[in-house]
Coordinates of C-alpha atoms in Angstrom, one line a residue:
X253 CA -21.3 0.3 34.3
X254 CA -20.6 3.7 35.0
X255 CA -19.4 5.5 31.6
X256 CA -17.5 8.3 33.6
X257 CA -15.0 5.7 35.4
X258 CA -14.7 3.3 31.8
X259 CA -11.2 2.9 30.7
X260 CA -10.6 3.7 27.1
X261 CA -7.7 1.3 26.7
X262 CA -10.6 -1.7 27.2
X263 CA -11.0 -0.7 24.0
X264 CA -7.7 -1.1 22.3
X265 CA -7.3 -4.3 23.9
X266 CA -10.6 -5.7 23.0
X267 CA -9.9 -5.1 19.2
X268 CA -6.7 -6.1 19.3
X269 CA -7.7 -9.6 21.0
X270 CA -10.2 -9.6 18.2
X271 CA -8.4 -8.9 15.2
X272 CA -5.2 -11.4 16.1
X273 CA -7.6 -13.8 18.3
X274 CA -4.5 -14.7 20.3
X275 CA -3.6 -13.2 23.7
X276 CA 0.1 -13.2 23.0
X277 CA 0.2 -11.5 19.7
X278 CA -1.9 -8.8 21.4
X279 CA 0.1 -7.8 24.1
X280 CA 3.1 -7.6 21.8
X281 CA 1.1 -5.3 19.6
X282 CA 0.0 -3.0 22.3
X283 CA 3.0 -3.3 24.2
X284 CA 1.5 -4.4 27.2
X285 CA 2.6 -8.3 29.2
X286 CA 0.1 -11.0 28.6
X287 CA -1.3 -10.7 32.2
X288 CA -2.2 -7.0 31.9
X289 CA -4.2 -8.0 28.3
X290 CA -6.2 -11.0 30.7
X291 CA -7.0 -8.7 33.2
X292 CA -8.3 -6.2 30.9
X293 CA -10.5 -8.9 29.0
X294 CA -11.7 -9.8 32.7
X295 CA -12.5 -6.2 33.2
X296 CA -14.6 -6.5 30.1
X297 CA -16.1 -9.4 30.4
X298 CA -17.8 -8.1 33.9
X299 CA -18.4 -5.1 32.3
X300 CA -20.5 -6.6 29.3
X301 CA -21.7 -9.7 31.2
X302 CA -20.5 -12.0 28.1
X303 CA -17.5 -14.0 27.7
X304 CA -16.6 -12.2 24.6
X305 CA -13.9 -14.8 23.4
X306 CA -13.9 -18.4 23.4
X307 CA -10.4 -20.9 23.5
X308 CA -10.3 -23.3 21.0
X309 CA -7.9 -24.5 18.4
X310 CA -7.9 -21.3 16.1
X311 CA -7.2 -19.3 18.9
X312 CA -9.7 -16.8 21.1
X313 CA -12.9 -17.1 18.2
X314 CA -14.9 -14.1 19.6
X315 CA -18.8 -14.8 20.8
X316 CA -21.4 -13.0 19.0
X317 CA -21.8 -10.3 21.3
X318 CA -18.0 -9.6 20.8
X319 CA -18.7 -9.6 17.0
X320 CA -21.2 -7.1 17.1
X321 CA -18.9 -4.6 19.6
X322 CA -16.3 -4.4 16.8
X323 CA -17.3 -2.5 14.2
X324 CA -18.8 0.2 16.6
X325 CA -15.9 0.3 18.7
X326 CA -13.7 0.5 15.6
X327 CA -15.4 3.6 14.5
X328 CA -15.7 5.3 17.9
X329 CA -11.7 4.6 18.3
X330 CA -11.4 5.8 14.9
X331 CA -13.1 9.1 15.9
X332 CA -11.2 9.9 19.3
X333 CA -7.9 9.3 17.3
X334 CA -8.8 12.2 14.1
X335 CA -10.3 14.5 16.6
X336 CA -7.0 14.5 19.1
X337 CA -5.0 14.4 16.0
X338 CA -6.6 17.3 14.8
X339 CA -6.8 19.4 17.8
X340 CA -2.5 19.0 18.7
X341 CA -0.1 20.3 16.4
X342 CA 2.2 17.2 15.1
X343 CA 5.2 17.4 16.3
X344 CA 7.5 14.5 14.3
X345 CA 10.7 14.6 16.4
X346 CA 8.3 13.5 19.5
X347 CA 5.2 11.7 18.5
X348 CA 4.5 8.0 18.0
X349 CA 1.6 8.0 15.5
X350 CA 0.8 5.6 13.3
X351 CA 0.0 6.6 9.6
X352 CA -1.9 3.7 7.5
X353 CA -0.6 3.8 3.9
X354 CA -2.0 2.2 0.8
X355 CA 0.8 0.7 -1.5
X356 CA 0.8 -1.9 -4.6
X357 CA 3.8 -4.3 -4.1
X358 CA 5.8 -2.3 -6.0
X359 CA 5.3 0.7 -4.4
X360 CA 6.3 -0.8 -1.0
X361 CA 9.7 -1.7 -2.6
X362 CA 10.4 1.4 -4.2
X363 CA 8.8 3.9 -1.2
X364 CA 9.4 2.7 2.2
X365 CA 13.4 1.9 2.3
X366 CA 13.6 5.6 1.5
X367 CA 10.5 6.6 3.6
X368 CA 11.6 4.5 6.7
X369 CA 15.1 5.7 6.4
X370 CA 14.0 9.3 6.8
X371 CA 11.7 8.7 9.5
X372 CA 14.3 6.6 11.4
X373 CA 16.3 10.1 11.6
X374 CA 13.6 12.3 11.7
X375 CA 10.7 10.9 13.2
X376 CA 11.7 7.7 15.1
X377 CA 8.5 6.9 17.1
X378 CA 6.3 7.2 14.1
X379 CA 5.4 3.9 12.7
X380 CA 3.9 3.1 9.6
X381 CA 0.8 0.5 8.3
X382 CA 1.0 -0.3 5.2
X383 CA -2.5 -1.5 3.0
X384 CA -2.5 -4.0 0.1
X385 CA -6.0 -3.8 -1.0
X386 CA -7.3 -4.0 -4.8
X387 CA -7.5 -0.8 -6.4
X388 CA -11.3 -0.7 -6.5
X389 CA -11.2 -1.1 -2.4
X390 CA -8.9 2.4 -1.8
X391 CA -12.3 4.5 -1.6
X392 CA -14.0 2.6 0.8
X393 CA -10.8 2.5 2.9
X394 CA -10.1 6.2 3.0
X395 CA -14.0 7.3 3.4
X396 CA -13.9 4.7 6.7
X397 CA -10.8 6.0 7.6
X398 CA -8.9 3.4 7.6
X399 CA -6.1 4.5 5.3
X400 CA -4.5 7.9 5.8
X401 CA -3.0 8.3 2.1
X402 CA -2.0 6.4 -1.0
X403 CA 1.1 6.4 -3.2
X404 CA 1.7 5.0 -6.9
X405 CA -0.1 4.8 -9.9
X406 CA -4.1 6.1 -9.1
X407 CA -5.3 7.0 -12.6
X408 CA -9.2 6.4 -11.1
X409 CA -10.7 10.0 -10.4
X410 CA -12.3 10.3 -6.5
X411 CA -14.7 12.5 -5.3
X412 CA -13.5 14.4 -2.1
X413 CA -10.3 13.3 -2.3
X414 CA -7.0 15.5 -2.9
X415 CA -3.8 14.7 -4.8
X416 CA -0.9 15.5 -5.7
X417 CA 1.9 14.1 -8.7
X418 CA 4.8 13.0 -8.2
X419 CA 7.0 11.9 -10.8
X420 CA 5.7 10.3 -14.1
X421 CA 7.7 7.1 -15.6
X422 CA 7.3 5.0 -18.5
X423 CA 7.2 1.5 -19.4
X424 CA 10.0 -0.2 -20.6
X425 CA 10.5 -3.9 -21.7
X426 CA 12.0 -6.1 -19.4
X427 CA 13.7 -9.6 -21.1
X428 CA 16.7 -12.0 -20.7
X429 CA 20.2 -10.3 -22.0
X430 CA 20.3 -13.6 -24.3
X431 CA 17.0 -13.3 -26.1
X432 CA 17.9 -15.3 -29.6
X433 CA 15.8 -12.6 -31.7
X434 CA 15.9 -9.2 -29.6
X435 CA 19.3 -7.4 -29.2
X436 CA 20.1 -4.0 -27.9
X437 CA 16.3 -2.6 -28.9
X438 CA 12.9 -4.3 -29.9
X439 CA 10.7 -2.9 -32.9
X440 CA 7.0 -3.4 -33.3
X441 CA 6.8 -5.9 -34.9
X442 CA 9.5 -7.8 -32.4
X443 CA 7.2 -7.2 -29.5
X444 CA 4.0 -8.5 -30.6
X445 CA 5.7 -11.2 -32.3
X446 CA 7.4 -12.5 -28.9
X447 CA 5.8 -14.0 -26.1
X448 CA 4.3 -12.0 -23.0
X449 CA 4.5 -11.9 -19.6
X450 CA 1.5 -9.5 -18.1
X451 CA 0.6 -8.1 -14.8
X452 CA -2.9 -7.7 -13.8
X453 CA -3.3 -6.9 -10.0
X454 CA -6.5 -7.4 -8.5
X455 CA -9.0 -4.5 -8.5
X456 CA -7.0 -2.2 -11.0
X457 CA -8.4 -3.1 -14.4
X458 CA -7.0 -2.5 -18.2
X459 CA -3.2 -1.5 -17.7
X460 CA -1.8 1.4 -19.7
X461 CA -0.2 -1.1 -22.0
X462 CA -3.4 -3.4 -22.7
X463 CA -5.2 0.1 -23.3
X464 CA -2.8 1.3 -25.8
X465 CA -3.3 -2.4 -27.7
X466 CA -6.9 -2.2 -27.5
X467 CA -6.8 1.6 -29.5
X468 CA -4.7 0.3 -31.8
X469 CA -6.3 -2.5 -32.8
X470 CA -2.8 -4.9 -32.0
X471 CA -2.9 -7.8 -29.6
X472 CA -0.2 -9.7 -27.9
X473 CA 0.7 -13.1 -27.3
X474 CA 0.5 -13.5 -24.0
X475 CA 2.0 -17.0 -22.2
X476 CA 1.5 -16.2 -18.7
X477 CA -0.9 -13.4 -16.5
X478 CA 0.8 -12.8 -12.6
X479 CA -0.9 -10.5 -9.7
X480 CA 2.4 -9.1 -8.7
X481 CA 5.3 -8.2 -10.4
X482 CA 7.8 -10.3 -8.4
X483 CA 7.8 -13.7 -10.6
X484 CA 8.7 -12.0 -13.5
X485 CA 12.2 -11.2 -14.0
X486 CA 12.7 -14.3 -12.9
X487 CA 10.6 -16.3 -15.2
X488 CA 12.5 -13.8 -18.1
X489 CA 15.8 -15.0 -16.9
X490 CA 14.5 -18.4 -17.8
X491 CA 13.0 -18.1 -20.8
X492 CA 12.0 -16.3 -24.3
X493 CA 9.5 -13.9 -22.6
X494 CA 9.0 -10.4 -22.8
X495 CA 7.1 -8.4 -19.9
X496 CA 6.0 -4.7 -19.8
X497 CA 7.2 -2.8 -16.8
X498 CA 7.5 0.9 -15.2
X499 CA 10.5 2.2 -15.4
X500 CA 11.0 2.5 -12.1
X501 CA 11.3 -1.0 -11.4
X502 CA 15.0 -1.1 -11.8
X503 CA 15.2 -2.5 -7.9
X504 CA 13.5 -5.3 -9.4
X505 CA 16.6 -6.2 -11.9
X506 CA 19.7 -4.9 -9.9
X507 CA 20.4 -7.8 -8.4
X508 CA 19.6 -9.7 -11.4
X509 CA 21.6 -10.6 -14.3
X510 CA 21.1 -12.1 -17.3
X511 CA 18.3 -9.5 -17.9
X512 CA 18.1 -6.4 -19.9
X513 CA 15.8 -3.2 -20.1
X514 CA 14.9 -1.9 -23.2
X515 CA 12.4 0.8 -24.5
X516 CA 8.8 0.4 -25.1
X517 CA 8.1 0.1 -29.0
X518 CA 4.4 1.7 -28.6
X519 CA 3.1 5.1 -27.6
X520 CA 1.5 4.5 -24.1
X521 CA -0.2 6.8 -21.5
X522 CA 2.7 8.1 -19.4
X523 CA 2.2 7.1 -15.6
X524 CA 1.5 9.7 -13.5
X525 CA 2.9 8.8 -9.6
X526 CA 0.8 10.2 -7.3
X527 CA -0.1 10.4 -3.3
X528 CA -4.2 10.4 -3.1
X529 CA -5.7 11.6 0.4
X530 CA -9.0 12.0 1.8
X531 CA -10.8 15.4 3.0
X532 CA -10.9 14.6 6.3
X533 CA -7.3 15.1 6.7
X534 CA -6.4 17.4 4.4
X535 CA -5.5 19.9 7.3
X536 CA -4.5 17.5 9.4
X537 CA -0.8 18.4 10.9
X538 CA 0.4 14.9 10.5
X539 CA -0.8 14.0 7.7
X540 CA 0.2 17.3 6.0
X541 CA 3.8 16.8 7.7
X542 CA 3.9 13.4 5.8
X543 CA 2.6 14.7 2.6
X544 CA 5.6 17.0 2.3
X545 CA 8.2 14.6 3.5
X546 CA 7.4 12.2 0.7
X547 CA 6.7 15.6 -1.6
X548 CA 10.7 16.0 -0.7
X549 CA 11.4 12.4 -1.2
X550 CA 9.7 11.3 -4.4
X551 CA 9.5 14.8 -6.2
X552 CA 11.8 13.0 -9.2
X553 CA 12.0 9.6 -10.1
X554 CA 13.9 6.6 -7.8
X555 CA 17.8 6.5 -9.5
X556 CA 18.0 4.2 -12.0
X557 CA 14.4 4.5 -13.6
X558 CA 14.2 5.7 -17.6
X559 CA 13.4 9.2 -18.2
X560 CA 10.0 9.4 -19.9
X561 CA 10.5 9.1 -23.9
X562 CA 9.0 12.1 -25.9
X563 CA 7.1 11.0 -29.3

């Protein structure tokens, strides 16, 4: 192989035939027709002397040479894409870059119809990734640069990372409109008397809520523990129970009747929304440019969401 004549779109094909092991979905992700994605594995395949993937009922499984190639060729791809990113200014009216962004599942309900709706004016051939990973994995992603910038509730503290606030929101209680002891506003003593629905997404640890309980000494009865939000108002249609949400959740409940929202009866930490990004882009002209679009976006909360309660 001669490195000076090697085409550097082998590369993009090779990965994307590895991450989707199907020759189809590859083409369609890159854009390309299925024959121009063969040829280019044939290319490779002479090039590396290996078959690299293998046909068989779970698609093209990749041979052990291929495995190896990945994670090298995911970091040098990595690497050619920051350093042209950093050395052309960003121009969003013309380029189609892709910005990865890590969002819980609430924050990709609240965020991107307003996000997507701007760039669809603004910016239309930038594209957007979004992340679901635990909490406790958004460090790893940023530092392998993987992720270009998170958005929502990040109360853990990173080294060599920026950020910035957005809004803060409260929590509020979310329960049916017909509850047969709670009307119009819930005391104390209601809400740890009454039966709890609780939210513990993977990765995050102790909510704002469950820290509260714990410095108070109080516990609640608690009938049923999700990983997402999105069960729950519709469990609390159904029944007697009572779950503990931001108040910005109200797209969760528009649709939705037979539930109310009332305020929290307990002093909790006020959430702080934030966008978290990594050092490594912190000059970068895209990522800055998309920084102050959602700065301009999100600088209050999303209509409909409770205004933060002073005690």
């Amino acid at each position: 192989m001669n490195p000076e004549n090697f085409d550097l779109n082998l590369i993009r094909v090779f990965l994307a035939v590895a991450q989707h092991r199907n020759v189809t979905e590859a083409s369609r992700r890159l854009h390309l027709t299925q024959s121009s994605v063969s040829h280019a594995l044939a290319r490779l395949r002479a090039v590396c002397k290996d078959p690299l993937f293998v046909r068989s009922r779970g698609g093209m499984v990749p041979t052990a040479v291929a495995l190896a190639m990945v994670e090298p060729l995911e970091q040098a791809l990595r690497s050619v894409r920051h350093t042209l990113h950093g050395a052309t200014p960003f121009d969003p009216a013309t380029d189609d870059r892709q910005f990865r962004l890590l969002m819980t599942d609430v924050g990709q309900s609240t965020y991107l119809p307003p996000l997507l709706e701007y760039l669809s004016a603004h910016a239309p051939q930038v594209n957007i990734q979004v992340l679901h990973l635990p909490m406790d994995a958004y460090q790893a992603a940023f530092v392998k640069g993987e992720a270009d910038l998170a958005i929502g509730y990040l109360p853990t503290l990173y080294s060599g990372f920026h950020r910035s606030k957005l809004f803060a929101v409260p929590q509020v209680c979310m329960l049916r409109a017909g509850h047969p002891d709670i009307h119009g506003s819930i005391s104390l003593d209601q809400y740890l008397a009454a039966t709890h629905i609780v939210v513990e997404p993977f990765g995050r640890g102790p909510g704002v809520v469950e820290k509260a309980l714990t410095k108070a000494r109080l516990q609640r009865k608690v009938a049923v523990r999700l990983p997402n939000i999105f069960a729950g108002p519709l469990i609390v249609r159904q029944t007697n129970h009572v779950m503990t949400v931001p108040a910005h959740t109200h797209f969760l409940h528009e649709e939705l009747t037979g539930v109310q929202m009332l305020p929290l009866p307990l002093k909790v930490e006020i959430m702080d929304i934030e966008m978290l990004w990594h050092e490594r882009t912190h000059h970068d002209s895209g990522n800055r440019w998309l920084r102050n679009v959602i700065a301009e976006l999100f600088s209050t909360p999303p209509p409909g969401a409770l205004e933060p309660r002073v005690e």
